[in-house]
Tab-separated table of C-alpha atoms in Angstrom:
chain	number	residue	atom	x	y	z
A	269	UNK	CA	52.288	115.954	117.473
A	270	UNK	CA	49.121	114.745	119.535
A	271	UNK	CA	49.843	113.424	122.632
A	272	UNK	CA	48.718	109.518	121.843
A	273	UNK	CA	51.892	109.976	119.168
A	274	UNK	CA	53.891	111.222	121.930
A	275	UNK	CA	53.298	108.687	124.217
A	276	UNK	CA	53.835	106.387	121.773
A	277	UNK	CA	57.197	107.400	120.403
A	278	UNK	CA	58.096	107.432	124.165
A	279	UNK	CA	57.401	103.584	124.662
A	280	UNK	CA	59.203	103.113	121.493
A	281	UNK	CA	62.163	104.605	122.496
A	282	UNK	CA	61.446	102.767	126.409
A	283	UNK	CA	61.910	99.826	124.576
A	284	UNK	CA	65.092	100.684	122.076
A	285	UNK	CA	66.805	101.124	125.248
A	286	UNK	CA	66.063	98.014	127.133
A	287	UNK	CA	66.984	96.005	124.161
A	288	UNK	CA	70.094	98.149	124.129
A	289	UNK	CA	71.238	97.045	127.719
A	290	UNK	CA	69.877	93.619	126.869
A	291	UNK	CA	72.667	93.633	124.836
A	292	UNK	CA	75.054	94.325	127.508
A	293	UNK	CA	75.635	98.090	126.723
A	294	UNK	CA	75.903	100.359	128.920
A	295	UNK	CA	73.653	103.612	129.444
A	296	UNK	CA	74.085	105.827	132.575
A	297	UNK	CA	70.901	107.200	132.082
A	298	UNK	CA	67.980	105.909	129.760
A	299	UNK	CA	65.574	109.012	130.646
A	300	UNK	CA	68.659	111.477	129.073
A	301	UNK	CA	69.434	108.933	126.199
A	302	UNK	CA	67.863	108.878	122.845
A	303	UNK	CA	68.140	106.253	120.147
A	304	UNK	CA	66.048	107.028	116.850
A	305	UNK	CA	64.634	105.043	114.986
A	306	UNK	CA	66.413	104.822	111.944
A	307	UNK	CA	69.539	102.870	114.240
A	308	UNK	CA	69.775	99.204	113.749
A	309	UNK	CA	69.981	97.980	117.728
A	310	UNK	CA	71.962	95.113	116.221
A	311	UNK	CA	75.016	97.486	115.494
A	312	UNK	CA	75.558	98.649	118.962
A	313	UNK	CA	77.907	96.466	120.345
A	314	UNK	CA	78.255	94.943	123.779
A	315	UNK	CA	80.313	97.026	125.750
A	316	UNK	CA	79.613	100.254	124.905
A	317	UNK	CA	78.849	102.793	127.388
A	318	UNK	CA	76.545	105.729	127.046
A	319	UNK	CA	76.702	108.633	128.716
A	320	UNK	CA	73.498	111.081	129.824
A	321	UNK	CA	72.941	113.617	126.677
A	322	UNK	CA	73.841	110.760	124.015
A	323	UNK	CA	71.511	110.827	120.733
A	324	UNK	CA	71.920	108.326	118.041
A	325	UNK	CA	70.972	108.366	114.450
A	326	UNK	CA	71.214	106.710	111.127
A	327	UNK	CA	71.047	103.468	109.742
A	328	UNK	CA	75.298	102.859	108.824
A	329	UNK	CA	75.705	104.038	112.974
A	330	UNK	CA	77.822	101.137	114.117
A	331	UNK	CA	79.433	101.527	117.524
A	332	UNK	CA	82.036	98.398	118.209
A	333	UNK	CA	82.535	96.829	122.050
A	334	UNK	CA	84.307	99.244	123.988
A	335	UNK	CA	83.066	102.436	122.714
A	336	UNK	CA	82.549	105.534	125.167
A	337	UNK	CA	79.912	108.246	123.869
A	338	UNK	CA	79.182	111.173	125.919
A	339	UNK	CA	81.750	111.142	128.939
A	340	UNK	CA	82.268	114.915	129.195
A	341	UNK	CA	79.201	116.799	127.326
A	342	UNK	CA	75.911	115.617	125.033
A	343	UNK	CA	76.994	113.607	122.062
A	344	UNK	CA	75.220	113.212	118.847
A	345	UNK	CA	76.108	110.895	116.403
A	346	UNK	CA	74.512	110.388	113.142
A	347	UNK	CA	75.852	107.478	110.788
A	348	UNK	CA	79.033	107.069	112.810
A	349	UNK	CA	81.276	104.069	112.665
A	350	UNK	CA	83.390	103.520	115.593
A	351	UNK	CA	86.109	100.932	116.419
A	352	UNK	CA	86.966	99.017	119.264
A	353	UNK	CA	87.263	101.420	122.048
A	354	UNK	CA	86.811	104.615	120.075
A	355	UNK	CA	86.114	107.596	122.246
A	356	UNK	CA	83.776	110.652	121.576
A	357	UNK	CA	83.827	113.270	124.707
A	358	UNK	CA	81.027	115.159	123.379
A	359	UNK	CA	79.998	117.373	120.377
A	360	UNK	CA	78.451	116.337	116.959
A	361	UNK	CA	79.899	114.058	114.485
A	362	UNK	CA	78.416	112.618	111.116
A	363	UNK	CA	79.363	110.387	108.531
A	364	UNK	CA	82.831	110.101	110.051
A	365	UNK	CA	84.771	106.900	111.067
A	366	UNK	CA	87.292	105.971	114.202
A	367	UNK	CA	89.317	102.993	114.077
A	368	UNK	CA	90.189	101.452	117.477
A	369	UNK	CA	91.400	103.807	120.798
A	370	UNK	CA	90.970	106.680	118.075
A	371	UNK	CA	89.698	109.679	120.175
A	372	UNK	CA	88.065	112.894	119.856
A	373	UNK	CA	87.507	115.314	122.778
A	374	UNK	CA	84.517	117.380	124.412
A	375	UNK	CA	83.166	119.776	121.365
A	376	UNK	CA	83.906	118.220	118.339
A	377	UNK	CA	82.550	118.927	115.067
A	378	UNK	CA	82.758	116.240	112.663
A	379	UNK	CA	81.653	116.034	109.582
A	380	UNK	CA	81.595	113.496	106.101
A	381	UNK	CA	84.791	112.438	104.735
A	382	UNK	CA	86.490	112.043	108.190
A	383	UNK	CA	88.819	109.324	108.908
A	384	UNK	CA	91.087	108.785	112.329
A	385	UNK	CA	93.089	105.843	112.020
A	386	UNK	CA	94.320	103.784	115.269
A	387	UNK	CA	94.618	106.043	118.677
A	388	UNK	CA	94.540	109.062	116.059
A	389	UNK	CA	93.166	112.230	118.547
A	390	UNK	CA	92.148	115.424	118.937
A	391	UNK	CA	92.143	117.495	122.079
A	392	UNK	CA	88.377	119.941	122.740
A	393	UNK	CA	86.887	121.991	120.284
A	394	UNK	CA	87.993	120.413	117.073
A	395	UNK	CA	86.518	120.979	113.457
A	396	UNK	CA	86.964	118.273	110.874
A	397	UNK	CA	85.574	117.270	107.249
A	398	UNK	CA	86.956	115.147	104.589
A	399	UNK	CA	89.972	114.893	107.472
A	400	UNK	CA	92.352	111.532	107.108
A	401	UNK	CA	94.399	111.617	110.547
A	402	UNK	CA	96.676	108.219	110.090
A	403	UNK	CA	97.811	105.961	112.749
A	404	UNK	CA	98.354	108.263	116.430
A	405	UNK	CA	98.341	111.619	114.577
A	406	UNK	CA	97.186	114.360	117.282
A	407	UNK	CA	95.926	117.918	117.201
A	408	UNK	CA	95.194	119.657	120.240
A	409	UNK	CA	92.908	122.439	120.615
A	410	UNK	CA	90.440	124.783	119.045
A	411	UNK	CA	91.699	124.166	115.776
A	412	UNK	CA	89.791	123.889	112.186
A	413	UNK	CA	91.597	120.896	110.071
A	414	UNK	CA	88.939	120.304	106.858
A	415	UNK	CA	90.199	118.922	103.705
A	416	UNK	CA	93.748	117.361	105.062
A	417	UNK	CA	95.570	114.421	105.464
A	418	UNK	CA	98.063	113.580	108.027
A	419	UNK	CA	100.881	111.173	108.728
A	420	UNK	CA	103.965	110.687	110.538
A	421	UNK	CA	105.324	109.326	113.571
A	422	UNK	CA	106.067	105.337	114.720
A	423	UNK	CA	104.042	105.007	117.792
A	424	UNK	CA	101.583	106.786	120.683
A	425	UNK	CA	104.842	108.227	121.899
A	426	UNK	CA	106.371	109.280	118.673
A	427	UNK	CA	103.712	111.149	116.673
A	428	UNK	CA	102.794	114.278	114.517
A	429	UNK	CA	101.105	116.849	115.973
A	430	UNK	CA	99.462	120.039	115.720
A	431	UNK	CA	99.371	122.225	117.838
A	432	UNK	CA	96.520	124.292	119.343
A	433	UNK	CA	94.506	127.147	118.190
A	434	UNK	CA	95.802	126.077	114.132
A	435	UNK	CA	93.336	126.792	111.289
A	436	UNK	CA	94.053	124.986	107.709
A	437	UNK	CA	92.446	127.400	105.285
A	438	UNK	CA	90.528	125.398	102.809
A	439	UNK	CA	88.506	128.307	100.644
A	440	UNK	CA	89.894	130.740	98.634
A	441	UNK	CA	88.491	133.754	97.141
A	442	UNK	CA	88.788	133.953	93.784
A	443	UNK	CA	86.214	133.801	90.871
A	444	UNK	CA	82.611	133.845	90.653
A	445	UNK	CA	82.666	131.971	94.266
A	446	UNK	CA	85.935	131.082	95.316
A	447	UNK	CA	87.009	127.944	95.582
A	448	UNK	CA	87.712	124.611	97.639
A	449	UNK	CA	90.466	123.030	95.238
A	450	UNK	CA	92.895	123.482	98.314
A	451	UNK	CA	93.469	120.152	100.112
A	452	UNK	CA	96.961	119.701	101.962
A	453	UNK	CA	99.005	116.788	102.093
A	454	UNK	CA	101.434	116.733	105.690
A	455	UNK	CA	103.125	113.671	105.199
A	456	UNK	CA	102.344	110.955	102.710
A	457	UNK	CA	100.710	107.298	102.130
A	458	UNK	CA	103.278	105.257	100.583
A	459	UNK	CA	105.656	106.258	103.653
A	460	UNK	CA	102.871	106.945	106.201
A	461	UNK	CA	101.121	103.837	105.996
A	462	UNK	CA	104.401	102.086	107.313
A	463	UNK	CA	104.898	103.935	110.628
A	464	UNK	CA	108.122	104.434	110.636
A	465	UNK	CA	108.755	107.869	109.366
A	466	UNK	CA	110.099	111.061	111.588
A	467	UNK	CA	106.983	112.956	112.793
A	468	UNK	CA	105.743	115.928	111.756
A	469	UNK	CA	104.964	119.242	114.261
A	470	UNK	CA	102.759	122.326	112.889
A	471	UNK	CA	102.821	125.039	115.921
A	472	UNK	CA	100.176	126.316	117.425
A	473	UNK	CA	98.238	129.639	117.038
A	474	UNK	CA	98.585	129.327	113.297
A	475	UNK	CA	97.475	128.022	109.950
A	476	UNK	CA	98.058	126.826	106.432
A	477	UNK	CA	96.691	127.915	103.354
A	478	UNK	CA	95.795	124.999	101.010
A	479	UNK	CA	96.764	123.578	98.758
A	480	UNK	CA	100.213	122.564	100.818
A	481	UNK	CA	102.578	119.701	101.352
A	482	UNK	CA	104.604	119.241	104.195
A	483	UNK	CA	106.931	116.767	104.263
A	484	UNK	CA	108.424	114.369	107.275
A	485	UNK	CA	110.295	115.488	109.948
A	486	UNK	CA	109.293	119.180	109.118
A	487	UNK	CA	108.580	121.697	111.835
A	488	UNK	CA	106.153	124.836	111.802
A	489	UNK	CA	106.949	127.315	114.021
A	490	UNK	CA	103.856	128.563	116.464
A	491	UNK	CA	102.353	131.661	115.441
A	492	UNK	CA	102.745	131.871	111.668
A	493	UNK	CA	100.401	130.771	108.503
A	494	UNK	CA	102.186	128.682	106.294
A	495	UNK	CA	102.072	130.234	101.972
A	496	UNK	CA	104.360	127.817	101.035
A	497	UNK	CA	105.449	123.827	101.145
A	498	UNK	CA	107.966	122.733	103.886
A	499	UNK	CA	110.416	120.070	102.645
A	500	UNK	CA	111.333	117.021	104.693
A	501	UNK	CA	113.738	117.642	107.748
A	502	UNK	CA	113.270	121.625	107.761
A	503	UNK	CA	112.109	124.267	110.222
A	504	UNK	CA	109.712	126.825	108.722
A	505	UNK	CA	109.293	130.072	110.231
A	506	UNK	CA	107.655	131.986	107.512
A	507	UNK	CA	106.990	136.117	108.454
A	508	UNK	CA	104.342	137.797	106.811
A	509	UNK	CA	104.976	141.333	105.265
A	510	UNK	CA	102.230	143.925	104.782
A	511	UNK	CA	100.518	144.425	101.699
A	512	UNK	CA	97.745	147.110	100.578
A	513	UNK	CA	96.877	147.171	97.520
A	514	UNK	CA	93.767	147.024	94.645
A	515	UNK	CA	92.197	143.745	94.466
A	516	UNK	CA	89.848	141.861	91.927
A	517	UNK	CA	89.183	138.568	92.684
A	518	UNK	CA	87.789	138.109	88.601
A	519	UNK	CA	91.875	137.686	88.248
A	520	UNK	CA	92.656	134.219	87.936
A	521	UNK	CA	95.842	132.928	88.826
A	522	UNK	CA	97.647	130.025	86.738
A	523	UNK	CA	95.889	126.650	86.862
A	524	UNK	CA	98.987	124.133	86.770
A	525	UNK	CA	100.493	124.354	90.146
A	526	UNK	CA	97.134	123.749	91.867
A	527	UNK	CA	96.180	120.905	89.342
A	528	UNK	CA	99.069	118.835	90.430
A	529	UNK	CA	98.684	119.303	93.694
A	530	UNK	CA	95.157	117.973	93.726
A	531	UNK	CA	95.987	115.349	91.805
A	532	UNK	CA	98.684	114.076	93.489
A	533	UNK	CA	96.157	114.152	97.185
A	534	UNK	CA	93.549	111.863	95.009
A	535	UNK	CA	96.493	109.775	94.295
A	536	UNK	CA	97.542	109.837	97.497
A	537	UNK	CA	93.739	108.481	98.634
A	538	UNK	CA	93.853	106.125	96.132
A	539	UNK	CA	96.771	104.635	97.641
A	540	UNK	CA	95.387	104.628	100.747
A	541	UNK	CA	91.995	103.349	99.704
A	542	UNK	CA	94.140	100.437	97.723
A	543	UNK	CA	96.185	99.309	101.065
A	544	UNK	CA	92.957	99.041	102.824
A	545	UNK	CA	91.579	97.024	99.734
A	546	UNK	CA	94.367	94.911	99.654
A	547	UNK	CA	96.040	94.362	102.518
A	548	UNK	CA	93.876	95.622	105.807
A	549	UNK	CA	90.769	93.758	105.139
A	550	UNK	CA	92.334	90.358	103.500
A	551	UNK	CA	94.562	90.250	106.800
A	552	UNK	CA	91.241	89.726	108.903
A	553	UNK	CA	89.917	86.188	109.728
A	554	UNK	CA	86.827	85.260	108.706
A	555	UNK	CA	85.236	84.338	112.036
A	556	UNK	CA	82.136	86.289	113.353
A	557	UNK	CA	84.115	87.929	116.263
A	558	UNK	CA	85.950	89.574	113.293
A	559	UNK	CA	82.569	91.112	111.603
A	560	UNK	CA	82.710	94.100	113.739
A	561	UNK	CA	86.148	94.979	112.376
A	562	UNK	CA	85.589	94.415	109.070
A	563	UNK	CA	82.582	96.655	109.383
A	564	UNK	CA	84.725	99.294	110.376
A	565	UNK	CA	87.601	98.717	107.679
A	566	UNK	CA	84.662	98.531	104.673
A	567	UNK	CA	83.273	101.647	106.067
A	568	UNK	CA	86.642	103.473	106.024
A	569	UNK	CA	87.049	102.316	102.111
A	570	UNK	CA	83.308	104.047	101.608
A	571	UNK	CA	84.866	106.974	103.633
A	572	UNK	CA	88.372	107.178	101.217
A	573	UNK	CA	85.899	106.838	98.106
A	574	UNK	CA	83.563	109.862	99.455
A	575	UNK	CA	86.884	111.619	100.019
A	576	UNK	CA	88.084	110.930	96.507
A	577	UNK	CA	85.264	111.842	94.995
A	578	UNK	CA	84.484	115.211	96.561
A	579	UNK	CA	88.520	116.359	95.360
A	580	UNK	CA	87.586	115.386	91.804
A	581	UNK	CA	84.649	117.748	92.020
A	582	UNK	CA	86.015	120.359	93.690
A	583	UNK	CA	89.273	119.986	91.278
A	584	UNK	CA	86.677	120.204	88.274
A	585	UNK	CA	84.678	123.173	89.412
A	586	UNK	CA	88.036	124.896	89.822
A	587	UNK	CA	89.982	124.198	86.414
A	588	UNK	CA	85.848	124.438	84.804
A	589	UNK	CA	85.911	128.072	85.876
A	590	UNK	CA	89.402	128.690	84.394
A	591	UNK	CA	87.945	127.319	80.881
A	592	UNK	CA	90.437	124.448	81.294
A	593	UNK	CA	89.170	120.853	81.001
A	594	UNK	CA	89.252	119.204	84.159
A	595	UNK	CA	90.937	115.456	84.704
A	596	UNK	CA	89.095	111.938	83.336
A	597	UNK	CA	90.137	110.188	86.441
A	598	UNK	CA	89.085	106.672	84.642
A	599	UNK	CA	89.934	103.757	86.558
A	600	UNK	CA	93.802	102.687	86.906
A	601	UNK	CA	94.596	98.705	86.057
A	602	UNK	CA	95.216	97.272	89.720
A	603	UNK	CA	98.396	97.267	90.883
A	604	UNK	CA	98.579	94.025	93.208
A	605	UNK	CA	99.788	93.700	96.661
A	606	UNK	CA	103.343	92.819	96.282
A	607	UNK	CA	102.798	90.914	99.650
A	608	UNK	CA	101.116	87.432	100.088
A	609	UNK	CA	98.127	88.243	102.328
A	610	UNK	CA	96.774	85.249	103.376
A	611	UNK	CA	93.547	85.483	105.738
A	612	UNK	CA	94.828	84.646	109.233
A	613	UNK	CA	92.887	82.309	111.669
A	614	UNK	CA	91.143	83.636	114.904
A	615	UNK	CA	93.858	82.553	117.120
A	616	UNK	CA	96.663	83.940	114.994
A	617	UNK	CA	95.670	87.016	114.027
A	618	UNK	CA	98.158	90.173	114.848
A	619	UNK	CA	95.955	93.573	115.901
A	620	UNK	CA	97.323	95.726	112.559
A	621	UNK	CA	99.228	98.644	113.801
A	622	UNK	CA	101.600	95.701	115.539
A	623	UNK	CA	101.770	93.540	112.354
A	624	UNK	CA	102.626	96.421	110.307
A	625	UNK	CA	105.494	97.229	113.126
A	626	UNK	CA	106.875	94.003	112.853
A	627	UNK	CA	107.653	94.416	108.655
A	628	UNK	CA	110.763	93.587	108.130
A	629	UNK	CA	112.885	96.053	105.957
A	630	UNK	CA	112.301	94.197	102.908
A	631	UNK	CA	108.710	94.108	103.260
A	632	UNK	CA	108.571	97.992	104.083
A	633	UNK	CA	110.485	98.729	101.188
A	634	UNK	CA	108.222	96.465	98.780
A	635	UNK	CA	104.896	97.997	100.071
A	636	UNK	CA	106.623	101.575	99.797
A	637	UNK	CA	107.599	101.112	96.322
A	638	UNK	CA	103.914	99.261	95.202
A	639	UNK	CA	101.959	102.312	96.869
A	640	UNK	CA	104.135	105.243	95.151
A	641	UNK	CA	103.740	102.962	91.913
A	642	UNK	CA	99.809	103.691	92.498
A	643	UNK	CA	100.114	107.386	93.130
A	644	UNK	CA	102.967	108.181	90.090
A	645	UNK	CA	100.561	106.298	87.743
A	646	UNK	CA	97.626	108.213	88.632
A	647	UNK	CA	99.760	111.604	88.508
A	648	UNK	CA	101.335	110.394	84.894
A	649	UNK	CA	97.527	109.756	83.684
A	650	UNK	CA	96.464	112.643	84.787
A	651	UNK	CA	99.450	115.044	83.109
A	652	UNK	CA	97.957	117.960	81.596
């Protein structure tokens, strides 16, 4: 680069910044702050605050009023979309999207396909891709938590967790080159969604080998790598034997088990990706100090349909290799909100996460029973 190009990309970025702050956002220091050129200034938000070491990139970057980049570390996002108050200590994170107060500490590693719902969290040192983390789910440190979803819990004070040092194993060895048809389901939509389920607890200094499901109010014990599913309301504490013996990964194992538990996950986003559809974004009013949020909920539907879409392809490759023809997934008929959403006005709207508190049982039990309709139709289309 000659040095007129240099200078010039300098007062460039001189200018990015004072348009930034124009804005009413908030950088601690513009000579350690960088803000390419691909970022639409009109998508940072008044309000946020960036820290020294903070790089942004991408055109979908949206960071919402509130937002807090860089507060213990550099930060660099790239085509992030952050809610309200969203928090990212420090690390790199692309393609994924916070909803408001969600959090995720000094050293993250975020990639595509991420979602963390409201004051969802993670502690330092966190790796996540194609990772849904409902409403307050936590995971604490120096832990590796790809192709998952989470659920479970009622509040900030009631919540799943997992604990630190925990590795979900998402590859698999065998054939030609192994596999990634291995996502794990801890919890579920149709009951998940309505936070009011018993949390779920995976100990620390462990793992899981996917494809698992663990259901509500189950407890992993620390120190142990989960082989098999944990029903609801039990303690696992699974022991691991030794075993030496020849090995060929050529040998295929049998196709069904992990079928249905693949498709039941893309049903299970599907659900998800429907009650955002259908209920989250029809719930919010139509006034411009509402744009920013429905920014955020459209760009967790993209998010759900990236999600989907990598499991069918990973589902295919796998049942492909096996010489076994792989699901049509062809669009479902809709299955409508059982609900009346009606858009609310400004001054009545209820933040979600309180509305969806305030259900009554009747209204749980309808949207429970309209999003397992959506995931049982998908798994009865798909029945090999």
């Amino acid at each position: 680069m000659r040095m007129d190009d240099s200078h010039t990309r300098a007062e460039t970025l001189d200018l990015r910044l004072q348009q930034l702050a124009r804005r009413g956002v908030t950088i601690v220091d513009p000579r350690q702050t960088f803000v390419d050129d691909d970022v639409d200034i009109a998508r940072v938000e008044s309000g946020v605050v960036l820290h020294p070491g903070t790089r942004l990139h991408g055109a979908r970057t949206y960071l919402s009023a509130g937002v807090e980049v860089g507060h213990e570390g550099p930060a660099v996002l790239r085509d992030v979309v952050l809610g309200p108050r969203a928090r990212v200590a420090s690390g790199f994170v692309h393609g994924a999207v916070l909803l408001r107060d969600a959090s995720l500490g000094a050293n993250a590693h975020v990639r595509p396909g991420t979602l963390l719902e409201e004051e969802a969290s993670t502690a330092h040192a966190v790796g996540l891709k194609h990772t849904i983390l409902m409403s307050f789910v936590t995971l604490g440190s120096l832990i590796n938590f790809c192709d998952a979803l989470m659920t479970g819990g009622t509040s900030r004070s009631d919540h799943s967790e997992v604990g630190s040092g925990y590795i979900h194993f998402n590859y698999t060895p065998w054939g030609a080159r192994g596999d990634k048809a291995t996502p794990s389901l801890v919890g579920d939509v149709p009951r998940g969604v309505l936070l009011r389920e018993r949390r779920i607890f995976l100990g620390g200094s462990g793992g899981m080998i996917g494809p698992r499901r663990v259901g509500f109010g189950a407890v992993a014990g620390a120190g142990q790598v989960l082989r098999r599913d944990v029903p609801a309301d039990h303690l696992s504490v699974q022991t691991s034997r030794t075993v030496l013996r020849a090995l060929s990964t050529e040998l295929l194992g049998p196709c069904a088990p992990r079928r249905e538990q693949n498709i039941r996950y893309i049903a299970n986003l599907e659900a998800l990706r429907a009650f955002y559809r259908e209920l989250r974004l029809p719930r919010l009013p139509g006034e411009d100090e509402f744009a920013g949020e429905r920014e955020v909920l459209e760009a967790a539907i993209e998010t759900l349909s990236l999600a989907i879409r990598e499991r069918v392809k990973r589902l295919a490759a796998f049942l492909e290799e096996r010489g076994e023809r792989p699901p049509a997934f062809r669009p479902r008929p809709r299955l409508p909100c059982p609900l009346e959403i009606t858009r609310a006005r400004a001054r009545d709207y209820v933040d979600h996460v309180r509305w969806i508190q305030g259900r009554t049982d009747l209204e749980a039990n309808m949207l429970r029973g309209w999003l397992i309709a959506i995931v049982e139709d998908r798994v009865q289309a798909e029945a090999g």
